[in-house]
Coordinates of C-alpha atoms (C1' of nucleotides) in Angstrom, one line a residue:
Chain Y
M1 CA -6.8 -16.8 15.1
T2 CA -3.9 -14.8 16.3
E3 CA -4.5 -12.4 19.3
N4 CA -5.0 -9.0 17.9
T5 CA -3.7 -6.5 20.4
R6 CA -3.8 -3.5 18.1
P7 CA -5.3 -0.3 20.1
L8 CA -9.1 0.3 18.7
N9 CA -9.2 3.3 16.2
F10 CA -11.3 6.3 17.0
V11 CA -14.5 4.8 15.0
E12 CA -14.2 1.8 17.0
K13 CA -13.9 3.5 20.4
I14 CA -16.8 5.5 19.6
V15 CA -19.0 2.2 19.1
K16 CA -17.6 0.7 22.0
E17 CA -18.6 3.5 24.1
D18 CA -21.9 3.8 22.5
L19 CA -22.7 0.3 23.2
E20 CA -21.4 0.6 26.7
N21 CA -23.4 3.7 27.4
K22 CA -26.5 2.2 25.8
V23 CA -26.6 4.8 23.2
V24 CA -27.6 2.0 20.9
Q25 CA -28.5 -1.6 21.8
S26 CA -26.5 -2.8 18.9
V27 CA -24.5 -1.8 16.0
Q28 CA -25.6 -1.5 12.5
T29 CA -23.2 -0.2 9.7
R30 CA -23.6 -0.1 6.0
F31 CA -21.3 -0.1 2.9
P32 CA -22.8 2.3 0.5
P33 CA -21.0 2.3 -3.0
E34 CA -22.7 4.0 -6.0
P35 CA -22.7 1.2 -8.8
N36 CA -20.9 3.6 -11.3
G37 CA -17.4 1.9 -11.5
Y38 CA -15.3 -0.6 -10.1
L39 CA -13.9 -0.9 -6.6
H40 CA -10.3 -0.1 -5.7
I41 CA -8.2 -0.3 -2.7
G42 CA -9.4 2.7 -1.1
H43 CA -13.0 1.1 -1.2
A44 CA -11.6 -1.7 0.6
K45 CA -10.9 0.2 3.6
S46 CA -14.4 1.5 3.7
I47 CA -15.8 -2.3 3.4
C48 CA -13.1 -3.6 6.0
L49 CA -14.2 -0.8 8.6
N50 CA -17.6 -1.1 8.1
F51 CA -17.8 -4.9 7.9
G52 CA -15.1 -5.2 10.4
I53 CA -16.9 -3.0 13.1
A54 CA -20.0 -5.1 12.6
Q55 CA -18.0 -8.3 13.3
T56 CA -16.0 -7.0 16.0
F57 CA -19.1 -5.8 18.1
G58 CA -21.7 -8.3 17.1
G59 CA -23.6 -6.3 14.9
H60 CA -24.6 -6.0 11.1
C61 CA -23.4 -4.4 8.0
N62 CA -25.6 -3.8 5.0
L63 CA -24.6 -3.5 1.3
R64 CA -26.5 -0.6 0.2
F65 CA -26.0 0.7 -3.3
D66 CA -26.5 4.5 -3.4
D67 CA -28.0 4.5 -6.9
T68 CA -29.8 8.2 -7.1
N69 CA -27.9 9.2 -10.3
P70 CA -29.3 6.8 -13.0
E71 CA -27.2 8.4 -15.9
K72 CA -23.7 7.2 -14.3
E73 CA -24.9 3.7 -12.8
D74 CA -25.1 0.3 -14.6
I75 CA -26.2 -3.4 -13.2
E76 CA -22.9 -4.6 -14.4
Y77 CA -21.3 -2.3 -11.5
V78 CA -23.7 -3.7 -9.1
E79 CA -22.5 -7.4 -10.0
A80 CA -18.8 -6.6 -9.9
I81 CA -19.0 -4.8 -6.7
K82 CA -20.8 -7.8 -5.0
D83 CA -18.0 -9.9 -6.3
D84 CA -15.4 -8.0 -4.9
I85 CA -17.1 -7.8 -1.6
R86 CA -17.5 -11.6 -1.3
W87 CA -14.0 -12.1 -2.4
L88 CA -12.8 -9.8 0.3
G89 CA -14.4 -12.1 2.7
Y90 CA -17.6 -10.2 3.6
Q91 CA -21.2 -11.0 3.9
W92 CA -23.7 -8.3 3.8
S93 CA -26.6 -8.5 6.3
G94 CA -29.8 -9.7 4.7
E95 CA -30.8 -8.7 1.2
V96 CA -28.7 -6.4 -0.9
K97 CA -30.4 -2.7 -0.5
F98 CA -30.9 -0.1 -2.9
T99 CA -31.6 3.5 -2.2
S100 CA -34.0 3.2 -5.1
N101 CA -36.0 0.8 -2.7
Y102 CA -36.7 4.1 -0.7
F103 CA -37.8 6.3 -3.5
D104 CA -41.4 6.2 -2.6
Q105 CA -40.6 7.2 1.1
L106 CA -38.1 9.4 0.1
H107 CA -40.8 11.2 -2.2
A108 CA -43.3 11.5 1.0
W109 CA -40.7 13.1 2.7
A110 CA -40.2 15.5 0.2
V111 CA -43.8 16.4 0.0
E112 CA -43.8 16.4 4.0
L113 CA -41.1 19.0 3.7
I114 CA -43.1 21.2 1.2
E115 CA -46.0 21.0 3.4
N116 CA -44.3 22.2 6.5
D117 CA -43.0 25.0 3.9
K118 CA -39.6 23.7 4.3
A119 CA -38.9 23.3 0.6
Y120 CA -39.6 24.9 -2.6
V121 CA -39.6 24.3 -6.3
D122 CA -37.0 26.5 -7.9
D123 CA -37.1 27.5 -11.4
L124 CA -33.7 29.1 -11.7
D125 CA -31.6 27.2 -14.2
K126 CA -28.1 25.8 -13.6
D127 CA -26.2 29.0 -14.0
A128 CA -28.6 31.2 -12.2
A129 CA -28.7 29.1 -9.3
R130 CA -25.0 29.1 -9.3
A131 CA -24.8 32.8 -9.5
S132 CA -27.0 33.0 -6.7
R133 CA -25.3 30.8 -4.4
G134 CA -22.7 33.4 -3.8
T135 CA -19.1 32.5 -3.2
L136 CA -16.9 30.9 -0.5
K137 CA -16.4 34.5 0.9
E138 CA -19.8 36.1 0.1
S139 CA -23.2 35.4 0.8
G140 CA -25.7 34.1 -1.8
T141 CA -29.2 35.6 -2.5
N142 CA -32.6 34.0 -2.2
S143 CA -34.0 32.6 -5.4
P144 CA -37.3 34.7 -6.5
Y145 CA -39.1 31.4 -6.5
R146 CA -38.4 30.8 -2.7
S147 CA -41.8 32.4 -1.7
R148 CA -44.0 30.2 -3.5
S149 CA -46.9 29.2 -1.7
V150 CA -47.2 25.4 -0.1
E151 CA -50.0 24.7 -2.6
E152 CA -48.4 26.0 -5.5
N153 CA -45.0 24.1 -4.5
L154 CA -47.1 21.0 -4.1
A155 CA -48.6 21.3 -7.4
L156 CA -45.4 22.0 -9.2
F157 CA -43.5 19.1 -7.6
E158 CA -46.4 17.0 -8.3
K159 CA -45.8 18.1 -12.3
M160 CA -42.2 17.5 -11.7
R161 CA -43.0 14.0 -10.9
L162 CA -45.3 13.5 -13.7
G163 CA -42.9 14.3 -16.2
E164 CA -44.3 17.6 -17.3
F165 CA -41.1 19.6 -17.3
D166 CA -37.9 19.1 -19.3
E167 CA -34.8 18.0 -17.4
G168 CA -33.3 21.2 -15.9
H169 CA -36.5 23.3 -16.0
C170 CA -36.7 23.4 -12.0
T171 CA -35.5 21.5 -9.0
L172 CA -37.0 20.9 -5.5
R173 CA -34.8 23.1 -2.9
I174 CA -34.6 23.2 0.9
K175 CA -35.2 26.4 2.6
G176 CA -31.8 26.7 4.1
D177 CA -29.8 29.7 4.5
M178 CA -28.3 31.6 1.5
A179 CA -25.8 33.6 3.9
S180 CA -24.4 30.2 5.6
P181 CA -20.8 29.9 5.6
N182 CA -21.4 26.1 4.6
M183 CA -22.2 26.2 0.9
H184 CA -24.0 23.0 1.5
L185 CA -26.9 24.7 3.5
R186 CA -27.3 27.3 0.8
D187 CA -30.9 26.0 -0.3
P188 CA -29.6 22.6 -1.4
I189 CA -31.1 20.9 -4.1
I190 CA -32.7 17.6 -3.1
Y191 CA -34.7 16.7 -6.1
R192 CA -33.8 17.2 -9.7
I193 CA -35.5 15.8 -12.9
R194 CA -33.6 13.0 -14.8
K195 CA -35.3 11.6 -17.9
A196 CA -33.3 8.5 -17.8
S197 CA -34.0 4.8 -17.4
H198 CA -32.9 3.5 -14.0
H199 CA -31.3 0.2 -13.7
Q200 CA -33.5 -0.8 -10.9
T201 CA -36.6 1.2 -11.2
G202 CA -36.6 1.3 -14.8
D203 CA -39.0 4.3 -16.0
K204 CA -41.1 4.5 -12.6
W205 CA -39.3 8.0 -11.9
C206 CA -38.3 11.0 -13.8
I207 CA -37.2 12.8 -10.6
Y208 CA -34.5 11.6 -8.4
P209 CA -33.3 12.5 -4.9
S210 CA -29.8 13.8 -4.4
Y211 CA -27.2 12.3 -2.3
D212 CA -27.8 14.8 0.8
F213 CA -31.6 13.8 0.8
A214 CA -31.1 10.1 0.3
H215 CA -28.1 9.0 2.2
G216 CA -29.2 9.9 5.8
Q217 CA -32.7 8.9 5.4
G218 CA -31.4 5.8 4.0
D219 CA -29.5 5.0 7.0
A220 CA -32.4 5.8 9.1
I221 CA -34.6 3.4 7.4
E222 CA -32.1 0.5 7.6
G223 CA -31.5 1.4 11.5
V224 CA -27.9 2.3 10.8
T225 CA -26.5 3.4 13.8
H226 CA -22.8 4.7 12.8
S227 CA -22.8 5.9 9.2
I228 CA -19.1 5.9 8.4
C229 CA -17.8 7.8 5.5
T230 CA -14.8 9.5 4.3
L231 CA -13.7 13.4 5.2
E232 CA -15.1 14.9 2.1
F233 CA -18.6 14.5 3.4
E234 CA -17.9 16.1 6.7
E235 CA -19.6 19.4 5.8
H236 CA -22.7 17.6 4.8
R237 CA -23.1 16.5 8.3
P238 CA -25.1 19.5 9.4
L239 CA -27.5 18.9 6.5
Y240 CA -27.4 15.1 7.2
N241 CA -28.6 16.0 10.7
W242 CA -31.1 18.5 9.5
F243 CA -32.9 16.1 7.7
I244 CA -32.9 13.6 10.3
D245 CA -34.4 16.4 12.9
N246 CA -36.9 17.7 10.4
L247 CA -38.4 14.6 9.2
S248 CA -40.3 11.7 10.5
V249 CA -37.5 9.1 10.2
P250 CA -37.6 5.8 12.1
S251 CA -34.2 6.1 13.7
K252 CA -31.5 8.7 14.2
P253 CA -28.1 7.7 12.6
V254 CA -25.1 9.5 13.2
Q255 CA -22.4 10.2 10.7
Y256 CA -18.7 9.7 11.2
E257 CA -15.9 10.7 8.8
F258 CA -12.4 8.9 8.3
S259 CA -9.6 9.9 6.0
R260 CA -9.5 7.8 3.0
L261 CA -6.8 5.4 2.1
E262 CA -4.1 6.2 -0.6
V263 CA -1.0 4.5 -1.4
N264 CA 2.0 5.9 -3.3
Y265 CA 3.1 5.2 -6.7
T266 CA -0.5 4.8 -7.9
V267 CA -3.8 6.6 -8.7
T268 CA -7.2 5.8 -7.8
S269 CA -9.6 8.2 -9.3
K270 CA -12.0 6.5 -11.5
R271 CA -11.4 8.9 -14.3
K272 CA -7.6 8.4 -14.3
L273 CA -7.8 4.9 -14.1
K274 CA -10.4 4.7 -16.9
Q275 CA -7.7 6.7 -18.8
L276 CA -5.4 3.9 -18.4
V277 CA -7.8 1.3 -19.7
D278 CA -9.1 3.4 -22.7
D279 CA -5.5 4.4 -23.7
G280 CA -4.5 0.6 -23.5
I281 CA -1.7 1.0 -21.1
V282 CA -3.2 -1.8 -19.2
D283 CA -5.5 -4.4 -20.8
A284 CA -8.6 -4.0 -18.8
W285 CA -9.9 -2.8 -15.3
N286 CA -8.6 -5.9 -13.7
D287 CA -5.1 -5.8 -15.2
P288 CA -2.9 -7.1 -12.5
R289 CA -1.2 -3.5 -12.2
M290 CA -4.4 -2.0 -11.4
P291 CA -5.4 -0.7 -7.8
T292 CA -8.8 -2.0 -8.6
I293 CA -10.0 -5.1 -6.1
S294 CA -10.4 -7.2 -9.3
G295 CA -6.9 -6.3 -10.3
M296 CA -5.3 -7.3 -7.3
R297 CA -7.2 -10.4 -7.2
R298 CA -6.1 -11.4 -10.6
R299 CA -2.5 -10.2 -9.8
G300 CA -2.8 -13.0 -7.2
F301 CA -2.9 -10.9 -3.9
T302 CA -4.9 -12.6 -1.3
A303 CA -8.1 -11.2 0.6
A304 CA -6.4 -12.0 3.9
A305 CA -3.2 -9.7 2.9
I306 CA -5.2 -6.8 1.8
R307 CA -7.4 -7.0 5.0
E308 CA -4.2 -7.3 6.9
F309 CA -2.6 -4.4 5.0
I310 CA -5.7 -2.2 5.8
D311 CA -5.8 -3.1 9.3
K312 CA -2.2 -2.3 9.6
S313 CA -2.6 1.1 8.0
G314 CA -4.9 2.3 10.7
V315 CA -8.0 4.5 10.6
S316 CA -7.7 8.5 11.5
R317 CA -8.6 11.8 10.5
N318 CA -5.0 12.5 9.1
K319 CA -4.6 12.8 5.4
G320 CA -1.8 10.4 4.6
V321 CA -0.4 8.4 2.0
V322 CA 0.5 5.0 2.9
D323 CA 4.0 3.4 1.6
V324 CA 3.2 0.6 -1.0
S325 CA 5.8 -1.3 0.9
M326 CA 3.3 -2.1 3.6
L327 CA 1.0 -3.6 0.9
E328 CA 3.9 -5.5 -0.2
F329 CA 4.9 -6.6 3.1
A330 CA 1.5 -7.9 3.8
I331 CA 1.3 -10.1 0.7
R332 CA 4.7 -11.3 1.3
E333 CA 4.1 -12.4 4.9
D334 CA 0.6 -14.1 3.8
L335 CA 2.3 -15.9 1.0
N336 CA 5.6 -16.9 2.6
N337 CA 3.4 -18.7 5.0
N338 CA 1.0 -20.4 2.7
A339 CA 2.6 -20.8 -0.7
T340 CA 3.7 -24.1 -2.1
R341 CA 7.2 -23.7 -3.4
A342 CA 8.5 -24.6 -6.6
M343 CA 11.4 -24.1 -9.1
C344 CA 10.9 -22.3 -12.1
V345 CA 13.6 -21.0 -14.5
L346 CA 12.8 -17.6 -16.0
R347 CA 16.0 -17.2 -18.4
P348 CA 17.1 -20.6 -19.0
L349 CA 20.9 -21.8 -19.5
K350 CA 21.8 -25.3 -20.2
V351 CA 24.1 -27.0 -17.7
T352 CA 25.7 -30.4 -18.8
L353 CA 26.7 -32.3 -16.0
T354 CA 29.7 -34.5 -17.6
N355 CA 30.1 -36.8 -14.7
Y356 CA 26.6 -37.9 -14.6
P357 CA 25.3 -40.7 -16.6
E358 CA 23.6 -39.7 -19.7
D359 CA 21.1 -42.3 -19.7
K360 CA 20.3 -41.8 -15.9
T361 CA 17.0 -40.0 -14.6
E362 CA 16.6 -40.0 -10.8
I363 CA 13.4 -38.5 -8.9
L364 CA 14.3 -36.5 -6.1
T365 CA 11.7 -35.9 -3.4
T366 CA 11.4 -32.4 -1.6
A367 CA 8.9 -30.6 0.6
G368 CA 6.1 -28.6 -0.6
H369 CA 6.9 -25.8 2.1
P370 CA 9.8 -25.8 4.4
S371 CA 7.5 -25.8 7.5
R372 CA 4.1 -26.6 6.3
E373 CA 4.1 -30.5 6.1
D374 CA 0.4 -30.1 5.2
L375 CA 1.4 -28.8 1.9
G376 CA 3.0 -32.4 0.9
T377 CA 6.0 -33.2 -1.3
R378 CA 7.1 -32.7 -4.8
E379 CA 9.1 -34.8 -7.3
L380 CA 12.0 -33.6 -9.2
P381 CA 13.3 -35.4 -12.2
F382 CA 17.0 -34.9 -12.4
S383 CA 19.3 -36.0 -15.4
N384 CA 22.6 -35.0 -16.6
T385 CA 21.0 -31.9 -18.5
L386 CA 19.5 -29.3 -16.6
L387 CA 18.5 -25.7 -17.1
I388 CA 19.5 -22.7 -14.6
D389 CA 18.7 -19.0 -14.8
Q390 CA 21.3 -17.1 -17.1
D391 CA 21.7 -14.9 -14.0
D392 CA 23.2 -17.5 -11.8
F393 CA 26.3 -18.0 -13.9
R394 CA 29.3 -16.0 -14.5
E395 CA 32.6 -17.1 -15.9
E396 CA 34.2 -15.1 -13.2
A397 CA 33.1 -13.0 -10.2
N398 CA 34.2 -11.5 -7.1
K399 CA 33.4 -13.3 -4.0
Q400 CA 30.2 -11.3 -3.4
F401 CA 28.7 -13.6 -6.1
K402 CA 27.3 -16.4 -4.5
R403 CA 26.1 -18.5 -7.6
L404 CA 27.9 -20.7 -10.4
V405 CA 31.2 -19.5 -11.3
I406 CA 33.7 -21.5 -13.4
G407 CA 36.1 -23.2 -10.9
K408 CA 33.7 -22.5 -8.1
R409 CA 30.9 -24.6 -6.5
T410 CA 27.4 -23.8 -5.9
R411 CA 24.5 -25.9 -4.6
L412 CA 21.5 -26.8 -6.7
R413 CA 18.4 -26.4 -4.6
N414 CA 17.0 -29.5 -3.4
A415 CA 19.8 -31.5 -5.2
Y416 CA 23.5 -32.0 -5.6
V417 CA 26.6 -29.5 -5.1
I418 CA 28.0 -28.8 -8.5
E419 CA 31.3 -27.1 -9.8
A420 CA 31.5 -25.5 -13.3
D421 CA 34.3 -26.3 -15.5
E422 CA 33.6 -24.6 -18.7
A423 CA 31.4 -22.1 -20.7
I424 CA 30.3 -22.8 -24.4
K425 CA 29.6 -19.8 -26.5
D426 CA 28.0 -19.2 -29.9
T427 CA 29.8 -17.4 -32.5
D428 CA 28.6 -14.1 -31.0
G429 CA 30.1 -15.0 -27.7
N430 CA 27.1 -15.6 -25.8
I431 CA 27.3 -18.3 -23.4
I432 CA 25.0 -21.0 -24.6
E433 CA 25.9 -23.9 -22.3
V434 CA 27.9 -24.6 -19.2
K435 CA 29.8 -27.9 -18.6
A436 CA 29.9 -28.9 -14.9
R437 CA 30.5 -31.8 -12.6
I438 CA 28.5 -33.0 -9.6
I439 CA 30.4 -33.4 -6.4
E440 CA 30.0 -37.0 -5.1
N441 CA 27.8 -37.7 -2.5
T442 CA 26.4 -34.2 -1.8
L443 CA 22.5 -35.0 -2.1
G444 CA 21.6 -33.9 1.5
N445 CA 25.3 -33.6 2.4
N446 CA 28.3 -31.1 2.5
P447 CA 31.0 -32.1 0.2
E448 CA 33.4 -34.6 1.9
D449 CA 36.4 -32.6 1.2
G450 CA 35.1 -29.6 3.3
I451 CA 34.9 -27.0 0.6
K452 CA 31.2 -25.9 1.3
P453 CA 29.5 -24.2 -1.7
K454 CA 28.8 -20.4 -1.3
G455 CA 25.3 -20.3 -2.4
V456 CA 21.9 -22.2 -3.8
I457 CA 20.5 -21.8 -7.1
H458 CA 17.5 -23.2 -8.4
W459 CA 17.3 -25.4 -11.7
V460 CA 14.8 -27.5 -13.7
D461 CA 15.5 -30.9 -15.8
A462 CA 16.1 -29.7 -19.4
T463 CA 13.6 -32.4 -20.8
D464 CA 10.9 -33.3 -18.0
N465 CA 9.8 -29.8 -17.3
V466 CA 6.9 -27.6 -17.8
D467 CA 6.9 -24.7 -20.4
C468 CA 5.3 -21.5 -19.4
E469 CA 5.2 -17.6 -19.8
V470 CA 5.9 -15.4 -16.9
R471 CA 4.8 -12.0 -16.5
L472 CA 6.8 -9.7 -14.3
Y473 CA 5.0 -6.5 -12.8
D474 CA 6.4 -3.5 -11.6
R475 CA 4.5 -0.4 -10.3
L476 CA 2.6 1.5 -13.1
F477 CA 4.2 4.9 -12.2
N478 CA 7.6 6.0 -11.4
D479 CA 6.3 9.2 -9.5
P480 CA 5.4 8.4 -6.1
A481 CA 2.5 10.8 -6.0
P482 CA 1.6 10.5 -9.8
D483 CA -1.5 13.0 -9.7
A484 CA -0.2 15.1 -6.8
G485 CA -0.7 19.0 -7.2
G486 CA -2.4 18.8 -10.5
K487 CA 0.4 16.8 -12.1
D488 CA -0.5 14.7 -15.3
H489 CA -0.4 10.9 -14.1
M490 CA 0.3 9.9 -17.7
Q491 CA 3.6 11.8 -17.8
S492 CA 5.2 9.5 -15.2
L493 CA 4.0 6.2 -16.7
N494 CA 6.5 3.2 -15.9
P495 CA 7.5 2.0 -19.3
N496 CA 8.6 -1.3 -17.6
S497 CA 5.7 -2.2 -15.6
L498 CA 5.2 -5.3 -17.6
E499 CA 7.8 -7.6 -18.7
I500 CA 6.8 -10.8 -20.6
L501 CA 9.0 -13.7 -20.6
N502 CA 8.5 -16.6 -22.8
G503 CA 10.1 -20.0 -22.5
C504 CA 10.4 -20.2 -19.0
K505 CA 10.5 -23.7 -17.5
G506 CA 8.9 -24.8 -14.5
E507 CA 9.3 -27.8 -12.5
K508 CA 7.1 -30.8 -13.7
G509 CA 4.2 -30.6 -11.0
L510 CA 3.2 -27.2 -12.1
A511 CA 1.4 -28.8 -15.2
T512 CA -1.0 -30.8 -13.0
A513 CA -1.5 -28.1 -10.1
D514 CA -5.0 -26.3 -9.5
N515 CA -4.7 -22.9 -11.5
R516 CA -5.5 -20.8 -8.8
I517 CA -3.1 -21.9 -6.1
R518 CA -0.2 -19.4 -5.5
F519 CA 3.4 -20.7 -5.7
Q520 CA 6.6 -19.5 -4.5
F521 CA 8.9 -20.2 -7.2
E522 CA 12.3 -20.2 -5.1
R523 CA 14.5 -17.3 -5.3
E524 CA 12.3 -15.5 -7.7
G525 CA 9.1 -14.5 -5.9
Y526 CA 5.3 -15.7 -5.5
F527 CA 3.4 -16.4 -8.7
V528 CA -0.2 -17.6 -9.9
Q529 CA -1.8 -18.3 -13.3
D530 CA -3.5 -15.5 -15.0
S531 CA -7.1 -15.9 -15.0
R532 CA -7.4 -14.4 -18.5
Y533 CA -4.4 -15.7 -20.3
S534 CA -3.4 -18.8 -18.8
K535 CA -4.7 -22.2 -20.4
P536 CA -4.0 -25.8 -19.3
D537 CA -1.7 -26.3 -22.4
A538 CA -0.2 -22.8 -22.4
L539 CA 0.5 -21.6 -18.5
V540 CA 0.8 -17.9 -17.9
Y541 CA 2.0 -16.9 -14.7
N542 CA 1.9 -13.6 -12.8
R543 CA 4.2 -12.4 -10.4
V544 CA 2.5 -11.3 -7.3
I545 CA 5.4 -10.0 -5.8
S546 CA 9.2 -10.7 -6.0
L547 CA 10.9 -12.0 -2.9
R548 CA 12.5 -9.3 -0.8
D549 CA 15.9 -8.6 -2.2
T550 CA 18.8 -7.3 -0.1
W551 CA 21.7 -8.3 -2.5
G552 CA 23.7 -5.4 -3.3
K553 CA 22.2 -3.0 -0.6
Chain U
rU1 C1' -10.7 36.9 10.2
rG2 C1' -15.7 32.9 4.6
rG3 C1' -16.3 28.4 7.1
rG4 C1' -14.5 23.4 8.3
rU5 C1' -10.5 19.9 9.3
rC6 C1' -5.8 18.1 10.3
rG7 C1' -0.4 18.5 11.8
rU8 C1' 3.7 12.6 16.9
rC9 C1' 10.4 9.2 13.2
rG10 C1' 11.3 8.6 5.8
rC11 C1' 5.7 6.2 5.5
rC12 C1' 1.2 4.8 8.5
rA13 C1' -0.1 5.2 13.6
rA14 C1' -0.5 4.9 19.5
rG15 C1' -0.8 8.4 23.3
rU16 C1' -5.8 12.9 25.4
rG17 C1' -1.6 16.3 32.2
rG18 C1' 3.1 11.9 35.1
rU19 C1' 8.0 12.0 32.0
rA20 C1' 7.2 9.2 23.4
rA21 C1' 3.7 1.9 21.8
rG22 C1' 3.6 -0.7 17.5
rG23 C1' 4.0 -1.7 12.2
rC24 C1' 6.3 -0.7 7.4
rA25 C1' 11.2 1.2 5.5
rC26 C1' 16.1 1.2 6.7
rC27 C1' 21.1 -0.1 9.2
rG28 C1' 24.0 -3.9 11.6
rG29 C1' 24.8 -9.3 14.0
rG30 C1' 23.3 -14.7 14.2
rU31 C1' 20.9 -19.0 11.5
rU32 C1' 19.9 -21.1 6.8
rU33 C1' 20.3 -26.2 0.7
rU34 C1' 15.5 -19.8 -1.3
rG35 C1' 21.1 -13.3 -1.2
rA36 C1' 14.1 -15.5 1.3
rU37 C1' 12.0 -16.7 6.0
rC38 C1' 13.4 -16.9 10.9
rU39 C1' 16.3 -14.5 14.9
rC40 C1' 18.8 -10.8 17.9
rG41 C1' 20.1 -5.6 18.3
rG42 C1' 19.9 -0.3 16.2
rC43 C1' 16.6 3.7 14.5
rA44 C1' 12.0 10.6 17.9
rU45 C1' 15.4 13.7 24.9
rU46 C1' 11.1 14.7 21.2
rC47 C1' 5.6 15.4 19.5
rG48 C1' 4.5 22.1 13.1
rU49 C1' 6.5 27.0 15.5
rA50 C1' 6.8 30.5 19.5
rG51 C1' 5.1 31.8 24.0
rG52 C1' 2.4 30.5 28.8
rU53 C1' -0.2 27.6 32.9
rU54 C1' 1.8 23.5 35.8
rC55 C1' 6.0 20.3 40.6
rG56 C1' 5.2 17.9 35.7
rA57 C1' 2.7 19.3 28.7
rA58 C1' 2.5 15.8 22.7
rC59 C1' -1.7 16.2 25.7
rC60 C1' -4.5 22.7 28.8
rC61 C1' -4.3 28.2 27.1
rU62 C1' -2.8 32.1 23.5
rA63 C1' -0.7 33.5 19.2
rC64 C1' 1.6 32.2 14.6
rC65 C1' 2.8 28.9 10.3
rG66 C1' 1.7 24.9 7.1
rA67 C1' -1.5 21.2 4.6
rC68 C1' -6.3 19.6 2.9
rC69 C1' -11.8 20.3 2.0
rC70 C1' -16.3 23.3 0.4
rA71 C1' -19.2 27.6 -4.6
rG72 C1' -22.7 19.8 -9.0
rC73 C1' -29.7 19.8 -10.9
rC74 C1' -22.2 14.0 -8.8
rA75 C1' -21.6 10.6 -4.9

RNA sequence: UGGGUCGUCGCCAAGUGGUAAGGCACCGGGUUUUGAUCUCGGCAUUCGUAGGUUCGAACCCUACCGACCCAGCCA
């Protein structure tokens, strides 16, 4: 573990002080997703914050599915979310929790509110309720049903529970303040009728608590001390506290809000991501270009890099958009330290070594990583016919070009220095082969005549190699803020976000490597096999991220 | 004058009365069998603006400007 000298963020400071001042004995947090979609990079921040704080301060973090709206939810998402959290490297405390576990208690609390004349059954329909709520600048008006007796409300609420009313017929509302400048306090609805089967409770209920009525109480039941959520819930806090203060809850959690994570050149709205899937712009929710956790996982990002990125981007109440270069730095840093090196030629060009015996093959051995001995060694077959990348050869070039040029020398990575003599072309003038010579005794040495090669290029033996497909990814959008200011993100799609290269040739060892290990294909970037398309006899690699490239800058 | 929140380098972000941390990005030098890595150096006289208080202000006060959030029987 490296020493972390990062200053505490504002939430951590609050927790630290509460612990020091014995405001709480130990810290309990929770990550509370609604199981209605896949997790994305923004959720990862909440996960890292909640689980991270529990870890840092020796507390616990629950996973609680906030499943109060059966119509939008599905068990499929429950499982996917659990997978993502585990993959990110976190384990929730005890069993997975569901807000639906507390439906009985929540119902009892609703009855308690009615008995105390603090809630009433309202028959206003949706439109009428909206109209009576007033506007941002004008007060609302009380519902004509607000003055029903406790007995009548009790009876009506029981009828709601028994399914005697149709959906939308009535709701249970708090007696708030229809003149409050905070819209959330204008008689908020705490129970509504939903005749839908629930993924956890089946058909037991046909009335469901609202977020506001369920969240704080769920926190209280679980002994959550610090209920950390995003900024848009800030105005719900008075309501959150009202329930905690007016109900016989077992503990008193406190809500704190932080700014959600946004990254440029992408979108995280569920609706917009779904559009990319539905329109076939990407192949699934876990397409390697998607900002979903599963997409990033498939792309080849590591959990450590994502955690590091989130840690580095900080926690505050300022709304900001983090530059994607910060994410790219985090994954490059991790993979530079941990990825085994290999050579893979993406766009092959044949090179014939005219002074190397035609029938000779030697096996060159090189390190799996420049500084990690634990990553072992590699064996590279070498013969008179090799493949290099088309971009690494030019018939003539200025001195900026440090690769193979006719009459000039270059180093074959991990092998000899060669000098090019001639370019062979087809009838269309395309270069199809390069004739070159090995400079004697340059394996591990510089040329004896003192003329050092300018650059180093990667290569692979022309016959003893592994064929593969390589998928190069670029950002999905050309606009740094694809959906800002109501813009249509579909208008700024990057048509070149995926480039598929076939007939790529990788070094021999790739064929037998574990399909989950990440490689640095030297001079190209970091790659991992695609979990959807790669097969043992037909390898498909995703480029996680290119190497930093300062040539020409 | 509906309420709430937020404004520190291109981006993120420390700092909360004692004279602007750090990271990313960017720009230079060095090393290098990856144009990578590594390494060295540069990069806010200034903290939304304008006043005020103070020996001293990004931090306190006042006014103004700007951005965002709230009118779901979504979370």
